[in-house]
Structures are given as C-alpha cells and as structure tokens.
Amino acid sequence: MTTILPTPTVSSSTATGQVRLTVRGLRKVFADDPRPALEMLRRGATKAEVLQRLNVNVGVAEASFDIRAGEIFVIMGLSGSGKSTIVRLLNRLIEPSEGQILLDGRDLTALRYGDLVEVLRRDMSMVFQSFALLPNRTALENAAFGLEVAGVKRADRRKAALAALERVGLADHADHYPDELSGGMQQRVGLARALAKNPTIMLMDEAFSALDPLIRSDMQDELLRLQREEARTIVFISHDAEEAMRIADRIAVMEDGRIAQIGTPAEILRAPADEYVRAFFRGVDASRVLRARDLARPPDDGNPGEPGRFRYRTDTAGHFRGVLAGDGTSALFGLEPVAADTPILALLGRVAAAPCPLPVVEADGRFLGVISRAVLLAALDRGEDARREVRHG
Ligand SMILES: Nc1ncnc2c1ncn2[C@@H]1O[C@H](COP(=O)(O)OP(=O)(O)O)[C@@H](O)[C@H]1O
Ligand SMILES: [Mg+2]
C-alpha cells in the first residue's frame, strides 16, 4: 500500500539522509485481546471491516516508514485516520499491538521502561494542540516545566527556559502569565517548553491547528526559521494540506489507519497515489509550492549536429558550464542558470524568453536539469485546475 516515489532531484532541506526513526509493521488496535483484529488486518481487512465484525477500533492498521535526521516529516490525513495514535506510539504514551519502532537503530519497543524513559527524556519533546500551559505559572516557569519534571536544578532550568523563550522571541514576556498572552504567544511558550529540553526530535500534534490563520503562518515561519538555525528531526501532525505543503520535507498521507502515500510535497502534487490523496491536495496552489528543482528534468540532448537541439555541458564536478547549440557550430553560449529554490511563478518570463529549456542549478552550482516551457505550463495548469475546482466546488 505504501508508495514511495523516486526522488528525482536532491532536496535543499537540512535532512542529512541518515535515518533516525524507523517504523516497521506498526499496528495498534484498541482491544483487550488484540489477536483477532490483528489477524484480520494481516489478511488485509480494513478498519471498517474490523469494527463491523469484531467491534474493535483500529488506530493504526499498518504503518511502515523511515524518518531522517533533520527533516520535517508531516503526517496528515482526515480526522480519525490514525495520526495521533502514531505519535503516541512513537513516544510510547501507548503500546503498539504489533510492530517495531527503532530510534537510531535501537528498538524502543524492546526497551525496559526505565531505559525507555531515559531515551525519551533525552531525545524527544512533544508539542500539543491545546497549549497546555499552567495558568498560575509565568511564561518562564511554563517553559521550564518539562525540565522541572525531568529533575533539572532550578538555576539550570531557568537558564535553559529563558534561552528557549529567546529563541521564540518571547524573552521580554518571561514574567507574564498565560492569560496575559495572546493565543500565538501561548503557543510560542508551548514551543519554548519543548525546545528547553533541547530535544533532537520534536513531535508536534496539530500544534498550530487552534491558531488563527495569520498567527498560524507566523508560527510555521518560526518553525522553519528554527529548523534552519538548528535542524531537529520533527514529526508534525496536520490535517491541513496547505500547512503540510508549506513546512514538510516529506509527507505521509494517512487513510483509515494506513499510509496511502509518502513523498515530498512536489512528488505528491505531481503524482497523487489515489483519489483520497488527490482530493486532499486539490485546493493547494501548485505554483506556490513548486520550485525550479521540482520541475528540473534531464535535458533531451538530441543528436549532435541536429539543428534546433541544445546540449548542456557540465564539468567533472557536475557544475553547469554552458549550453552548446546543436547547430554544428558547437559554440558554447552563456546562459544564466536558474537557482533551484526559485518559485516557479517567478520563472514564467525567463522560460518564455529563453532560446532553450532553462538550466537549473543548486546553490553550489551543481547542474540539476532543465525546465522546458511544456513542463512549466503543465505544472501551472494543474494549479489552475485545482483553483477552479475549489471555486466552483
Ligand atoms: N483510546 C482509544 N480507544 C479506542 N479507540 C481509539 C482510542 N484512541 C484512538 N482511537 C481510535 O483510533 C482511530 C484513530 O484515532 P486518532 O489517531 O486520534 O486519529 P487522528 O489523530 O488522525 O484524528 C479513531 O478511529 C479513534 O476513534
Ligand atoms: Mg489527532
């Protein structure tokens, strides 16, 4: 069921590619005796069938995926599709019925409780949708709360909490109580509380869903900024397609307790695995999500000497050098390449005016491929269709 699409281009994200969390054959059913339900799921039964036959709720029917160091991995899906259950399984708030969870290659499901608490305390922080701030404590005390629970000394935890408040731009509100703070500020305190532990992994369950749209996009920016400064591994739950597209390095789309698709935002937009996934992203404007790197394709070099063809030259390090007109003159002409991060809307004029498909390069000059008019138009056209469908239902 899991569809892992090939990655055609190199990602610009902070992800190092090293796997931090591995989830394998994970299942969670809510029953005293999970065996009959698990047996049905192994034979491919759906969540609805298990509920109907056994009256057992399935949280996760089957999930397998890897999360890489430094990436923002968004798990999205409709309400009830199993997102929160997965997060709770990751930090062992609940026990899996079946399957493995490996952190840096270590099987968490096999750890003794004491060792587990130690690992989770060191590596993971959780940010919830409800800010869950203690009303009778200041922002600083709230930010320090996780450390207090972990038994960190008062002076040390105040120092860490203040540094965390600074990172989310709230140091000057350290002595304010929650009811003196706006919703956005309260959520920043929630974020600071998670950051104070300096976790290498952050689990965020609908962390921004309760915020007003403007504040919400502020918080998304904030998260992306923090991620640029010090990359953590972030598992971010969302039911919002725009949010997922905006912040995700990769997205796992959940459908009835299973993973319908895993891929980068561009991969999922380009090739949704099924109707459910397609419907989910229908309203998303592709022209705002896609960047030059997402559209870059290997150049069609044609035959040397064939008129009207172009050949793209790179040096031994793969850096772009220029374009050879295939007209037999073999003259190398200079053509300013496009930066891989350029949003595709900003490319329209250049692609239209260029004598050949535009070369795309990474920040270090590495040649990624070319963007032709046809490919650009096809990508924009999809965005137009999507908007039309949203407007007219
Ligand atoms: N403690 C529980 N007992 C019984 N069923 C549960 C429990 N927690 C979650 N579920 C069920 O598991 C499914 C997935 O829930 P959840 O993971 O909360 O979905 P999401 O976060 O995607 O909205 C739902 O059908 C839900 O009713
Ligand atoms: Mg949930």
PDB file of N, CA, C and O in Angstrom, residues 112-142:
ATOM      1  N   ARG A 112      13.426  -1.758  28.338  1.00  0.00           N
ATOM      2  CA  ARG A 112      12.750  -1.769  29.628  1.00  0.00           C
ATOM      3  C   ARG A 112      12.247  -0.365  29.927  1.00  0.00           C
ATOM      4  O   ARG A 112      12.808   0.617  29.434  1.00  0.00           O
ATOM      5  N   TYR A 113      11.216  -0.253  30.746  1.00  0.00           N
ATOM      6  CA  TYR A 113      10.575   1.031  30.945  1.00  0.00           C
ATOM      7  C   TYR A 113      11.558   2.124  31.384  1.00  0.00           C
ATOM      8  O   TYR A 113      11.569   3.225  30.841  1.00  0.00           O
ATOM      9  N   GLY A 114      12.427   1.804  32.318  1.00  0.00           N
ATOM     10  CA  GLY A 114      13.383   2.787  32.828  1.00  0.00           C
ATOM     11  C   GLY A 114      14.306   3.311  31.734  1.00  0.00           C
ATOM     12  O   GLY A 114      14.541   4.508  31.605  1.00  0.00           O
ATOM     13  N   ASP A 115      14.814   2.388  30.918  1.00  0.00           N
ATOM     14  CA  ASP A 115      15.705   2.779  29.820  1.00  0.00           C
ATOM     15  C   ASP A 115      14.944   3.620  28.801  1.00  0.00           C
ATOM     16  O   ASP A 115      15.465   4.579  28.242  1.00  0.00           O
ATOM     17  N   LEU A 116      13.697   3.230  28.587  1.00  0.00           N
ATOM     18  CA  LEU A 116      12.859   3.930  27.619  1.00  0.00           C
ATOM     19  C   LEU A 116      12.657   5.375  28.048  1.00  0.00           C
ATOM     20  O   LEU A 116      12.838   6.313  27.263  1.00  0.00           O
ATOM     21  N   VAL A 117      12.295   5.564  29.302  1.00  0.00           N
ATOM     22  CA  VAL A 117      12.057   6.912  29.822  1.00  0.00           C
ATOM     23  C   VAL A 117      13.316   7.761  29.624  1.00  0.00           C
ATOM     24  O   VAL A 117      13.253   8.912  29.222  1.00  0.00           O
ATOM     25  N   GLU A 118      14.450   7.154  29.901  1.00  0.00           N
ATOM     26  CA  GLU A 118      15.730   7.839  29.744  1.00  0.00           C
ATOM     27  C   GLU A 118      15.942   8.316  28.297  1.00  0.00           C
ATOM     28  O   GLU A 118      16.269   9.470  28.037  1.00  0.00           O
ATOM     29  N   VAL A 119      15.691   7.406  27.352  1.00  0.00           N
ATOM     30  CA  VAL A 119      15.872   7.726  25.932  1.00  0.00           C
ATOM     31  C   VAL A 119      14.907   8.832  25.512  1.00  0.00           C
ATOM     32  O   VAL A 119      15.293   9.809  24.867  1.00  0.00           O
ATOM     33  N   LEU A 120      13.639   8.680  25.920  1.00  0.00           N
ATOM     34  CA  LEU A 120      12.635   9.651  25.511  1.00  0.00           C
ATOM     35  C   LEU A 120      12.913  11.009  26.124  1.00  0.00           C
ATOM     36  O   LEU A 120      12.761  12.044  25.486  1.00  0.00           O
ATOM     37  N   ARG A 121      13.344  11.004  27.375  1.00  0.00           N
ATOM     38  CA  ARG A 121      13.620  12.248  28.076  1.00  0.00           C
ATOM     39  C   ARG A 121      14.736  13.005  27.386  1.00  0.00           C
ATOM     40  O   ARG A 121      14.703  14.206  27.226  1.00  0.00           O
ATOM     41  N   ARG A 122      15.726  12.256  26.949  1.00  0.00           N
ATOM     42  CA  ARG A 122      16.877  12.893  26.335  1.00  0.00           C
ATOM     43  C   ARG A 122      16.562  13.393  24.929  1.00  0.00           C
ATOM     44  O   ARG A 122      16.966  14.466  24.527  1.00  0.00           O
ATOM     45  N   ASP A 123      15.836  12.596  24.164  1.00  0.00           N
ATOM     46  CA  ASP A 123      15.742  12.861  22.733  1.00  0.00           C
ATOM     47  C   ASP A 123      14.454  13.515  22.247  1.00  0.00           C
ATOM     48  O   ASP A 123      14.453  14.151  21.206  1.00  0.00           O
ATOM     49  N   MET A 124      13.352  13.306  22.969  1.00  0.00           N
ATOM     50  CA  MET A 124      12.072  13.717  22.386  1.00  0.00           C
ATOM     51  C   MET A 124      11.344  14.753  23.216  1.00  0.00           C
ATOM     52  O   MET A 124      11.339  14.690  24.434  1.00  0.00           O
ATOM     53  N   SER A 125      10.702  15.694  22.504  1.00  0.00           N
ATOM     54  CA  SER A 125       9.782  16.636  23.129  1.00  0.00           C
ATOM     55  C   SER A 125       8.489  16.620  22.351  1.00  0.00           C
ATOM     56  O   SER A 125       8.484  16.370  21.154  1.00  0.00           O
ATOM     57  N   MET A 126       7.420  16.938  23.037  1.00  0.00           N
ATOM     58  CA  MET A 126       6.113  16.917  22.399  1.00  0.00           C
ATOM     59  C   MET A 126       5.456  18.285  22.524  1.00  0.00           C
ATOM     60  O   MET A 126       5.505  18.908  23.581  1.00  0.00           O
ATOM     61  N   VAL A 127       4.866  18.764  21.428  1.00  0.00           N
ATOM     62  CA  VAL A 127       4.079  19.997  21.477  1.00  0.00           C
ATOM     63  C   VAL A 127       2.643  19.645  21.105  1.00  0.00           C
ATOM     64  O   VAL A 127       2.414  18.997  20.081  1.00  0.00           O
ATOM     65  N   PHE A 128       1.711  20.069  21.934  1.00  0.00           N
ATOM     66  CA  PHE A 128       0.309  19.690  21.727  1.00  0.00           C
ATOM     67  C   PHE A 128      -0.475  20.817  21.091  1.00  0.00           C
ATOM     68  O   PHE A 128      -0.044  21.961  21.044  1.00  0.00           O
ATOM     69  N   GLN A 129      -1.681  20.454  20.658  1.00  0.00           N
ATOM     70  CA  GLN A 129      -2.570  21.446  20.058  1.00  0.00           C
ATOM     71  C   GLN A 129      -3.069  22.428  21.116  1.00  0.00           C
ATOM     72  O   GLN A 129      -2.967  23.636  20.957  1.00  0.00           O
ATOM     73  N   SER A 130      -3.628  21.879  22.178  1.00  0.00           N
ATOM     74  CA  SER A 130      -4.006  22.755  23.281  1.00  0.00           C
ATOM     75  C   SER A 130      -2.682  23.123  23.938  1.00  0.00           C
ATOM     76  O   SER A 130      -1.832  22.276  24.129  1.00  0.00           O
ATOM     77  N   PHE A 131      -2.498  24.374  24.245  1.00  0.00           N
ATOM     78  CA  PHE A 131      -1.157  24.801  24.640  1.00  0.00           C
ATOM     79  C   PHE A 131      -0.738  24.157  25.949  1.00  0.00           C
ATOM     80  O   PHE A 131       0.427  24.025  26.248  1.00  0.00           O
ATOM     81  N   ALA A 132      -1.761  23.737  26.727  1.00  0.00           N
ATOM     82  CA  ALA A 132      -1.487  23.017  27.972  1.00  0.00           C
ATOM     83  C   ALA A 132      -0.535  23.773  28.878  1.00  0.00           C
ATOM     84  O   ALA A 132       0.363  23.206  29.493  1.00  0.00           O
ATOM     85  N   LEU A 133      -0.733  25.098  28.962  1.00  0.00           N
ATOM     86  CA  LEU A 133       0.088  25.880  29.891  1.00  0.00           C
ATOM     87  C   LEU A 133      -0.561  25.879  31.271  1.00  0.00           C
ATOM     88  O   LEU A 133      -1.782  25.788  31.396  1.00  0.00           O
ATOM     89  N   LEU A 134       0.270  25.959  32.282  1.00  0.00           N
ATOM     90  CA  LEU A 134      -0.257  26.036  33.643  1.00  0.00           C
ATOM     91  C   LEU A 134      -0.586  27.495  33.921  1.00  0.00           C
ATOM     92  O   LEU A 134       0.277  28.367  33.820  1.00  0.00           O
ATOM     93  N   PRO A 135      -1.865  27.777  34.264  1.00  0.00           N
ATOM     94  CA  PRO A 135      -2.319  29.170  34.342  1.00  0.00           C
ATOM     95  C   PRO A 135      -1.663  29.969  35.457  1.00  0.00           C
ATOM     96  O   PRO A 135      -1.516  31.185  35.348  1.00  0.00           O
ATOM     97  N   ASN A 136      -1.254  29.290  36.527  1.00  0.00           N
ATOM     98  CA  ASN A 136      -0.706  30.028  37.665  1.00  0.00           C
ATOM     99  C   ASN A 136       0.816  30.112  37.626  1.00  0.00           C
ATOM    100  O   ASN A 136       1.465  30.374  38.630  1.00  0.00           O
ATOM    101  N   ARG A 137       1.380  29.838  36.440  1.00  0.00           N
ATOM    102  CA  ARG A 137       2.834  29.946  36.296  1.00  0.00           C
ATOM    103  C   ARG A 137       3.165  30.907  35.164  1.00  0.00           C
ATOM    104  O   ARG A 137       2.433  30.996  34.180  1.00  0.00           O
ATOM    105  N   THR A 138       4.272  31.592  35.313  1.00  0.00           N
ATOM    106  CA  THR A 138       4.690  32.548  34.288  1.00  0.00           C
ATOM    107  C   THR A 138       5.158  31.804  33.031  1.00  0.00           C
ATOM    108  O   THR A 138       5.337  30.580  33.053  1.00  0.00           O
ATOM    109  N   ALA A 139       5.368  32.579  31.978  1.00  0.00           N
ATOM    110  CA  ALA A 139       5.870  32.004  30.739  1.00  0.00           C
ATOM    111  C   ALA A 139       7.180  31.257  30.999  1.00  0.00           C
ATOM    112  O   ALA A 139       7.385  30.140  30.513  1.00  0.00           O
ATOM    113  N   LEU A 140       8.036  31.874  31.790  1.00  0.00           N
ATOM    114  CA  LEU A 140       9.331  31.243  32.089  1.00  0.00           C
ATOM    115  C   LEU A 140       9.145  29.921  32.834  1.00  0.00           C
ATOM    116  O   LEU A 140       9.744  28.901  32.485  1.00  0.00           O
ATOM    117  N   GLU A 141       8.286  29.951  33.841  1.00  0.00           N
ATOM    118  CA  GLU A 141       8.057  28.727  34.618  1.00  0.00           C
ATOM    119  C   GLU A 141       7.401  27.636  33.768  1.00  0.00           C
ATOM    120  O   GLU A 141       7.699  26.449  33.929  1.00  0.00           O
ATOM    121  N   ASN A 142       6.515  28.078  32.885  1.00  0.00           N
ATOM    122  CA  ASN A 142       5.905  27.107  31.980  1.00  0.00           C
ATOM    123  C   ASN A 142       6.940  26.516  31.035  1.00  0.00           C
ATOM    124  O   ASN A 142       6.948  25.312  30.785  1.00  0.00           O
TER     125      ASN A 142
END
